Amino acid sequence: MSAAGIALMLGGAGIVLAASPAQAAEVSYATECVPPPISGLPPVQGTTKVLLTAPAEAKVGDEIEVVWKTVDAASKNPDVLDLGKDTVKPTGTITLGGAASGELKLEGPRQNPPIPKNSPMLLPDMKAKLKLEKAGEITLTPGAYTINVSKPISTDTKCAPKETVRPGATIKVTEGGSSTGGTTSGGTDSGGTTTGGTTSGGTTTGGTTSAGGTTSGGSTTGGGSTTSGGSTGGSGGETDFPGKEVSVAYACKTPIGDKNATSPVRISAKKNGGAYDLTVKFSKSVMDSPIDIPADQVKPSMEVKLGGADKGTVKVEGPLNKEVIKTGAPIEIPDLTGTYKPGASGTSTLSPGVLTVMAAGTTTTCTPPADVAVSLELDTSAQPGGASGGTGSSGGAAASGGTEGGGTDSGGGLAATGAEGDGALRALGLVAGTAILLGGAVFTFTPWRRLRSPR
């Protein structure tokens, strides 16, 4: 029988229809659970017990709810630390068979009682809604699932079947509406990441309008220069040009793999002769330090992307952390500063560019999407040795002409990188050593033992 068209909606509004009482069937299967790579823990072999609940019968056009109850997870909470209340969030995948094909993505709330070390993982139920568009019998087979723990920093344990799994439920779908004959459409892609939605780096229009015209001979043009990031750089003696905060979806290359994270960024400028002193600000810290971090270990920088009349990039840098960041203290992100010397006359735009963090001998690089939003717009006058594809550095030289990097927002949540709460960059990794995404910057740490003991 050809594949059925299935529309998946996780947690969305809608009426759940069922023509018969729900059925529940428990299924067990051998499972391998892989802890986060940086934890240093080996894979765990165990047995997963799942109870699937779904209507026994339904009609074409009905939207049904499928519930996955984890009776027993294959792995326990390791003997490392106690897990606090409401820190655990599961996501899982059900394989559709029979009259349908594809996968159904489910997720549960971040809701759990305190889980002591070396005790069973207590997972909330996962749910998904499934719209039926073709008659026939559809089988539901539980499969892989991911357990995300949000504190002290976000980590994923990924569990997958090690044997053929039998179906946990069967739905008999009878005629009752037209058939579209489609296949499954994707639910959420990334299991175990912190949800709440990633924000596309190109959705905000920072620096929307300029001052209603170009500046002639230093005179002030009349209307419109009220938008943040839209001030004209030579009008009426104005010197301060605040930028607009824009959300940037970064794709990061870290020592422990690829990660995605979203952060609000604001670029502002202060006129200094023919040049501009730039300041790049990220949102406030949203996480405390999991360990004591020694002084002079972390240094962030960014290549601000130029557009419009001018071309190239401008490097801005932040200082090294001057003091030890104590365990439990907020990790504050310093301002990144540099000097932009224009290489072209006209309206030039400044957007968040590639972010680099050097930490304890390691490097993490985060690339924004190609259509990243503009944060600041300036009316510039070309200066000798200015940007427009030239080279330079922070601290007064011209902008560099390096390429943007062409990264795209790869979608999916953050693991949990995920963006959650203020939309600031979220933590990645484990206390054992990892890349931490915080308040708009990526902090990459080598194993804590190396950082604790200066040698």
Coordinates of C-alpha atoms in Angstrom, one line a residue:
M1 CA 0.0 0.0 0.0
S2 CA 1.4 3.4 -0.9
A3 CA 2.6 5.8 1.8
A4 CA 0.0 7.9 3.7
G5 CA 0.2 11.6 4.0
I6 CA 0.8 12.5 7.6
A7 CA 1.0 15.9 9.1
L8 CA 2.9 16.1 12.4
M9 CA 2.3 18.8 14.9
L10 CA 4.1 18.8 18.3
G11 CA 2.2 20.5 21.1
G12 CA 0.1 22.4 18.6
A13 CA -3.5 23.4 19.0
G14 CA -6.2 21.3 17.5
I15 CA -9.0 18.9 18.3
V16 CA -7.9 15.3 18.9
L17 CA -10.5 12.9 17.4
A18 CA -10.9 9.2 18.0
A19 CA -13.6 6.9 17.0
S20 CA -12.8 4.3 19.7
P21 CA -11.3 4.1 23.1
A22 CA -7.5 4.4 23.3
Q23 CA -5.4 1.2 23.4
A24 CA -2.2 0.8 25.4
A25 CA 0.5 -1.8 24.7
E26 CA 3.9 -2.2 26.4
V27 CA 6.9 -3.1 24.4
S28 CA 10.5 -3.9 25.6
Y29 CA 13.7 -3.8 23.6
A30 CA 17.5 -3.9 24.0
T31 CA 19.0 -0.5 23.9
E32 CA 22.4 1.2 23.9
C33 CA 22.6 4.6 25.5
V34 CA 25.6 6.9 24.7
P35 CA 26.5 9.6 27.2
P36 CA 27.8 13.0 26.0
P37 CA 31.3 12.4 24.4
I38 CA 33.0 14.8 26.8
S39 CA 31.7 13.0 29.9
G40 CA 34.2 10.2 29.3
L41 CA 31.6 7.6 30.3
P42 CA 31.2 4.4 28.2
P43 CA 28.0 3.4 26.4
V44 CA 25.4 1.7 28.6
Q45 CA 23.6 -1.4 27.5
G46 CA 20.1 -1.9 28.9
T47 CA 16.4 -2.5 28.3
T48 CA 13.8 0.1 27.4
K49 CA 10.2 -0.5 28.4
V50 CA 7.7 1.7 26.6
L51 CA 3.9 2.0 26.9
L52 CA 2.3 3.5 23.7
T53 CA -1.2 4.8 23.9
A54 CA -3.2 5.6 20.7
P55 CA -6.8 5.1 19.5
A56 CA -7.6 1.6 18.2
E57 CA -9.7 3.0 15.4
A58 CA -10.0 6.4 13.7
K59 CA -11.2 7.9 10.4
V60 CA -9.4 9.6 7.6
G61 CA -9.1 13.3 8.5
D62 CA -9.0 12.7 12.3
E63 CA -6.1 14.1 14.3
I64 CA -5.1 11.7 17.0
E65 CA -2.8 11.9 20.0
V66 CA 0.0 9.4 20.5
V67 CA 1.5 9.1 24.0
W68 CA 4.8 7.4 24.8
K69 CA 5.2 6.5 28.5
T70 CA 8.7 5.4 29.4
V71 CA 8.1 2.6 32.0
D72 CA 11.9 2.0 32.3
A73 CA 14.7 3.9 30.6
A74 CA 17.7 1.8 29.6
S75 CA 20.2 3.8 31.6
K76 CA 20.2 5.2 35.1
N77 CA 21.4 8.6 36.3
P78 CA 25.2 8.0 36.6
D79 CA 27.0 8.2 39.9
V80 CA 28.2 11.7 39.1
L81 CA 25.6 14.2 40.4
D82 CA 22.0 14.5 41.6
L83 CA 19.6 15.9 39.0
G84 CA 17.4 18.7 40.2
K85 CA 13.6 19.0 39.8
D86 CA 12.4 19.8 36.3
T87 CA 15.8 19.5 34.6
V88 CA 15.1 16.5 32.4
K89 CA 13.4 16.6 29.0
P90 CA 13.0 13.6 26.6
T91 CA 12.4 13.5 22.9
G92 CA 11.7 10.3 20.9
T93 CA 10.9 8.8 17.5
I94 CA 8.2 6.4 16.5
T95 CA 8.4 4.6 13.2
L96 CA 5.2 4.5 11.2
G97 CA 4.4 1.3 9.2
G98 CA 1.6 -0.4 7.3
A99 CA -0.6 2.2 5.6
A100 CA 1.9 4.9 6.5
S101 CA 5.6 5.5 6.4
G102 CA 8.1 7.8 8.0
E103 CA 8.7 8.9 11.6
L104 CA 6.6 10.6 14.2
K105 CA 8.6 12.9 16.5
L106 CA 7.5 13.2 20.1
E107 CA 8.6 15.3 23.0
G108 CA 7.9 15.6 26.7
P109 CA 7.9 18.6 29.0
R110 CA 11.0 19.5 31.1
Q111 CA 9.3 18.0 34.2
N112 CA 10.7 15.5 36.7
P113 CA 11.1 14.9 40.4
P114 CA 14.7 15.2 41.9
I115 CA 16.7 12.2 40.6
P116 CA 19.6 11.1 42.9
K117 CA 22.8 9.7 41.6
N118 CA 22.8 6.1 40.5
S119 CA 19.0 5.8 40.4
P120 CA 16.5 5.2 37.6
M121 CA 15.8 8.0 35.2
L122 CA 12.2 9.2 35.7
L123 CA 11.0 10.6 32.4
P124 CA 7.8 12.5 31.7
D125 CA 5.4 11.2 29.0
M126 CA 6.2 12.3 25.4
K127 CA 3.3 13.2 23.1
A128 CA 2.7 14.0 19.4
K129 CA -0.3 14.6 17.2
L130 CA -0.8 12.7 14.0
K131 CA -3.3 13.6 11.3
L132 CA -4.6 10.7 9.3
E133 CA -5.0 11.1 5.6
K134 CA -5.4 7.5 4.2
A135 CA -7.3 4.5 5.2
G136 CA -5.7 1.3 6.3
E137 CA -3.9 -0.1 9.4
I138 CA -1.0 2.0 10.7
T139 CA 1.6 0.5 13.1
L140 CA 3.5 2.5 15.7
T141 CA 6.9 1.2 16.7
P142 CA 9.0 3.0 19.4
G143 CA 12.6 3.6 18.6
A144 CA 15.4 6.0 19.5
Y145 CA 15.1 8.6 22.2
T146 CA 17.2 11.3 23.7
I147 CA 17.4 12.5 27.3
N148 CA 18.4 16.1 27.7
V149 CA 19.5 17.4 31.1
S150 CA 19.6 21.2 31.4
K151 CA 21.7 21.7 34.5
P152 CA 24.4 22.4 35.5
I153 CA 24.9 22.7 31.7
S154 CA 22.9 21.2 28.8
T155 CA 23.9 17.6 27.9
D156 CA 22.3 14.9 25.8
T157 CA 22.3 11.1 26.3
K158 CA 21.2 9.3 23.1
C159 CA 19.6 5.9 23.3
A160 CA 18.9 3.6 20.3
P161 CA 17.5 0.1 19.8
K162 CA 20.0 -2.8 19.4
E163 CA 17.4 -5.2 18.1
T164 CA 14.3 -5.3 15.9
V165 CA 11.5 -3.7 17.9
R166 CA 7.9 -5.0 17.6
P167 CA 5.0 -2.5 17.1
G168 CA 3.6 -1.0 20.3
A169 CA 0.2 0.0 18.8
T170 CA -1.9 -0.4 15.7
I171 CA -4.5 2.1 14.5
K172 CA -7.3 1.0 12.1
V173 CA -8.1 4.0 9.8
T174 CA -11.4 3.9 7.9
E175 CA -12.6 6.1 5.1
G176 CA -14.0 9.5 6.1
G177 CA -12.1 12.1 4.1
S178 CA -10.0 12.6 1.0
S179 CA -6.5 11.3 0.6
T180 CA -3.6 13.4 -0.4
G181 CA -1.1 10.5 -0.7
G182 CA 1.8 12.4 0.9
T183 CA 4.5 11.2 3.2
T184 CA 5.6 12.3 6.6
S185 CA 6.4 15.9 7.2
G186 CA 9.1 16.6 9.7
G187 CA 8.5 17.3 13.3
T188 CA 11.4 18.6 15.5
D189 CA 14.7 17.3 14.1
S190 CA 17.0 17.4 17.1
G191 CA 16.4 15.1 20.0
G192 CA 17.1 16.3 23.4
T193 CA 18.0 19.8 22.6
T194 CA 16.6 22.7 24.6
T195 CA 13.5 23.8 22.8
G196 CA 11.7 27.0 22.8
G197 CA 12.4 27.6 19.1
T198 CA 15.6 28.8 17.5
T199 CA 15.4 32.3 16.0
S200 CA 16.5 32.7 12.4
G201 CA 19.3 35.1 12.1
G202 CA 17.7 36.9 9.2
T203 CA 14.2 37.6 10.6
T204 CA 15.0 40.9 12.2
T205 CA 15.5 43.8 9.9
G206 CA 17.9 45.8 11.9
G207 CA 18.8 49.2 10.5
T208 CA 15.7 49.4 8.4
T209 CA 15.6 52.9 7.0
S210 CA 18.2 55.6 6.6
A211 CA 17.7 59.2 7.1
G212 CA 15.4 59.7 4.2
G213 CA 18.2 60.7 1.8
T214 CA 22.0 61.0 1.6
T215 CA 23.9 63.7 3.5
S216 CA 25.2 66.5 1.5
G217 CA 28.0 68.7 2.7
G218 CA 27.4 67.8 6.4
S219 CA 23.8 69.2 6.4
T220 CA 21.2 67.3 8.3
T221 CA 18.5 65.6 6.2
G222 CA 15.0 65.8 7.6
G223 CA 13.0 62.8 8.3
G224 CA 13.3 59.2 9.2
S225 CA 16.6 58.7 11.1
T226 CA 14.8 57.5 14.2
T227 CA 15.2 53.8 13.7
S228 CA 18.0 52.2 15.8
G229 CA 20.8 51.4 13.5
G230 CA 19.6 53.8 10.9
S231 CA 21.3 57.0 11.9
T232 CA 23.4 58.8 9.4
G233 CA 27.1 59.0 10.2
G234 CA 27.8 62.6 9.1
S235 CA 24.5 64.4 9.8
G236 CA 24.5 67.5 11.9
G237 CA 27.5 66.7 14.1
E238 CA 26.0 63.6 15.5
T239 CA 28.6 61.3 17.0
D240 CA 26.8 58.4 18.7
F241 CA 24.9 55.8 16.6
P242 CA 23.2 53.0 18.6
G243 CA 22.5 49.8 16.7
K244 CA 19.5 47.6 16.8
E245 CA 19.5 44.3 18.7
V246 CA 19.1 41.4 16.2
S247 CA 18.9 37.7 16.8
V248 CA 21.6 35.6 15.2
A249 CA 21.4 31.9 14.6
Y250 CA 25.0 30.7 14.8
A251 CA 26.4 27.4 13.5
C252 CA 29.4 26.6 15.6
K253 CA 32.4 24.4 15.1
T254 CA 33.6 23.3 18.5
P255 CA 36.3 20.8 19.7
I256 CA 33.4 18.4 20.5
G257 CA 31.4 18.7 17.3
D258 CA 29.0 21.0 15.6
K259 CA 26.5 23.0 17.6
N260 CA 23.7 25.5 16.9
A261 CA 22.8 28.5 19.1
T262 CA 20.9 31.7 18.8
S263 CA 21.9 35.0 20.5
P264 CA 20.8 38.7 20.5
V265 CA 23.6 41.0 19.3
R266 CA 23.8 44.8 19.1
I267 CA 26.5 46.8 17.2
S268 CA 26.9 50.5 18.0
A269 CA 29.3 53.1 16.8
K270 CA 30.8 56.4 17.9
K271 CA 32.3 58.7 15.3
N272 CA 36.0 59.4 15.8
G273 CA 37.2 61.7 13.0
G274 CA 36.6 59.9 9.8
A275 CA 36.5 56.5 11.5
Y276 CA 34.1 54.9 14.0
D277 CA 34.8 53.2 17.3
L278 CA 32.6 50.1 17.4
T279 CA 31.1 48.3 20.4
V280 CA 29.4 44.9 20.0
K281 CA 27.2 43.8 22.9
F282 CA 25.6 40.4 23.6
S283 CA 22.7 39.7 25.9
K284 CA 23.4 39.2 29.6
S285 CA 24.6 35.9 31.0
V286 CA 22.0 33.3 31.5
M287 CA 24.1 30.7 33.3
D288 CA 26.4 30.3 36.2
S289 CA 29.9 28.9 36.0
P290 CA 30.0 25.1 36.7
I291 CA 33.5 25.4 38.0
D292 CA 36.2 27.9 39.1
I293 CA 37.7 29.4 35.8
P294 CA 41.2 30.9 36.2
A295 CA 41.9 34.4 35.1
D296 CA 43.2 35.1 31.5
Q297 CA 41.7 31.9 30.0
V298 CA 38.9 33.2 27.7
K299 CA 39.1 35.8 24.9
P300 CA 36.3 36.3 22.4
S301 CA 36.4 38.2 19.1
M302 CA 34.2 38.8 16.1
E303 CA 34.5 39.8 12.4
V304 CA 31.7 42.4 11.9
K305 CA 30.3 42.1 8.4
L306 CA 30.2 45.2 6.2
G307 CA 27.6 45.7 3.5
G308 CA 25.9 48.3 1.4
A309 CA 28.5 50.8 0.1
D310 CA 31.4 49.2 1.9
K311 CA 32.8 45.7 1.9
G312 CA 34.9 43.4 4.1
T313 CA 34.9 42.8 7.8
V314 CA 36.0 44.7 10.9
K315 CA 37.6 42.8 13.8
V316 CA 36.4 43.6 17.3
E317 CA 37.8 41.9 20.4
G318 CA 37.0 41.5 24.1
P319 CA 39.5 41.4 27.0
L320 CA 40.6 38.3 28.7
N321 CA 38.8 37.5 31.9
K322 CA 40.9 39.3 34.6
E323 CA 39.6 37.5 37.6
V324 CA 38.7 34.0 38.6
I325 CA 35.1 33.2 37.8
K326 CA 33.9 31.4 40.9
T327 CA 31.7 28.3 40.8
G328 CA 28.1 29.4 40.7
A329 CA 28.9 33.0 39.7
P330 CA 27.4 34.4 36.4
I331 CA 29.7 34.3 33.4
E332 CA 29.5 37.9 32.1
I333 CA 30.3 38.6 28.5
P334 CA 32.6 41.6 27.9
D335 CA 31.9 44.2 25.2
L336 CA 33.8 43.6 22.0
T337 CA 35.5 46.7 20.6
G338 CA 37.4 47.8 17.5
T339 CA 37.7 50.6 15.0
Y340 CA 36.0 50.8 11.6
K341 CA 37.7 53.0 8.9
P342 CA 35.3 53.3 5.9
G343 CA 36.6 52.4 2.5
A344 CA 33.6 53.7 0.6
S345 CA 31.2 56.6 0.6
G346 CA 27.5 56.0 0.9
T347 CA 25.2 54.0 3.2
S348 CA 27.2 51.2 4.8
T349 CA 25.7 48.4 6.9
L350 CA 27.2 46.5 9.8
S351 CA 26.0 43.0 10.8
P352 CA 27.1 40.4 13.3
G353 CA 29.8 38.2 11.6
V354 CA 31.9 35.2 12.5
L355 CA 32.5 34.8 16.2
T356 CA 35.7 33.2 17.5
V357 CA 36.5 32.3 21.1
M358 CA 40.1 31.3 22.1
A359 CA 40.1 29.5 25.4
A360 CA 42.9 27.6 27.1
G361 CA 44.6 26.7 23.8
T362 CA 41.4 25.7 22.0
T363 CA 39.3 27.5 19.4
T364 CA 35.6 27.6 18.7
T365 CA 34.2 29.3 15.6
C366 CA 30.6 30.3 15.1
T367 CA 29.3 31.4 11.7
P368 CA 26.0 33.3 11.2
P369 CA 23.6 32.6 8.4
A370 CA 24.3 34.4 5.1
D371 CA 21.2 36.5 5.5
V372 CA 22.0 37.7 9.0
A373 CA 20.1 40.9 9.9
V374 CA 21.7 44.4 9.8
S375 CA 22.3 45.9 13.3
L376 CA 23.6 49.3 12.3
E377 CA 23.5 51.5 9.2
L378 CA 25.9 54.5 8.7
D379 CA 26.4 57.2 6.1
T380 CA 30.1 56.8 5.5
S381 CA 32.8 58.8 3.7
A382 CA 35.8 56.9 2.2
Q383 CA 39.0 57.2 4.2
P384 CA 42.6 56.5 2.9
G385 CA 43.4 52.9 3.8
G386 CA 39.8 52.2 4.7
A387 CA 37.9 48.9 4.4
S388 CA 36.2 48.1 1.1
G389 CA 38.0 44.7 0.9
G390 CA 41.2 45.9 2.5
T391 CA 43.0 44.2 5.5
G392 CA 43.2 45.4 9.0
S393 CA 42.6 44.6 12.7
S394 CA 40.9 46.0 15.7
G395 CA 42.4 48.9 17.5
G396 CA 42.2 51.5 14.7
A397 CA 43.2 49.8 11.5
A398 CA 41.0 49.2 8.5
A399 CA 38.6 46.4 8.2
S400 CA 39.8 43.0 6.9
G401 CA 38.5 41.8 3.6
G402 CA 38.1 38.2 4.6
T403 CA 34.9 36.4 3.5
E404 CA 32.0 36.0 5.7
G405 CA 32.2 32.2 5.9
G406 CA 28.9 31.5 4.2
G407 CA 27.4 29.5 7.1
T408 CA 23.7 28.8 7.2
D409 CA 21.4 28.2 10.0
S410 CA 21.2 24.5 10.1
G411 CA 17.9 24.6 12.0
G412 CA 16.9 22.1 14.7
G413 CA 17.0 23.2 18.2
L414 CA 19.9 23.8 20.3
A415 CA 21.1 21.4 22.2
A416 CA 19.6 22.3 23.3
T417 CA 22.0 24.3 22.4
G418 CA 19.3 25.5 22.4
A419 CA 18.0 28.8 22.7
E420 CA 15.7 29.1 25.6
G421 CA 14.5 31.9 27.9
D422 CA 16.1 35.2 26.9
G423 CA 17.2 33.7 23.5
A424 CA 20.8 33.9 24.6
L425 CA 23.3 31.3 23.6
R426 CA 22.9 28.2 25.6
A427 CA 25.3 25.9 27.3
L428 CA 26.8 23.0 25.4
G429 CA 28.7 20.1 27.0
L430 CA 29.4 18.7 30.4
V431 CA 31.3 19.8 33.5
A432 CA 34.1 17.4 32.4
G433 CA 35.1 19.8 29.7
T434 CA 33.3 21.3 26.7
A435 CA 32.1 24.3 24.8
I436 CA 29.8 26.6 26.8
L437 CA 27.5 28.9 24.9
L438 CA 26.5 31.7 27.2
G439 CA 24.9 35.1 26.8
G440 CA 25.9 35.4 23.1
A441 CA 29.4 34.1 23.2
V442 CA 31.0 30.6 22.9
F443 CA 33.3 29.6 25.7
T444 CA 35.4 26.6 24.9
F445 CA 37.2 24.9 27.8
T446 CA 39.7 22.1 27.9
P447 CA 39.3 19.5 30.7
W448 CA 38.8 21.3 34.0
R449 CA 41.8 19.5 35.6
R450 CA 44.0 21.5 33.2
L451 CA 42.3 24.8 34.1
R452 CA 42.3 24.3 37.9
S453 CA 46.0 23.8 38.3
P454 CA 48.3 26.4 36.7
R455 CA 51.6 24.6 35.9

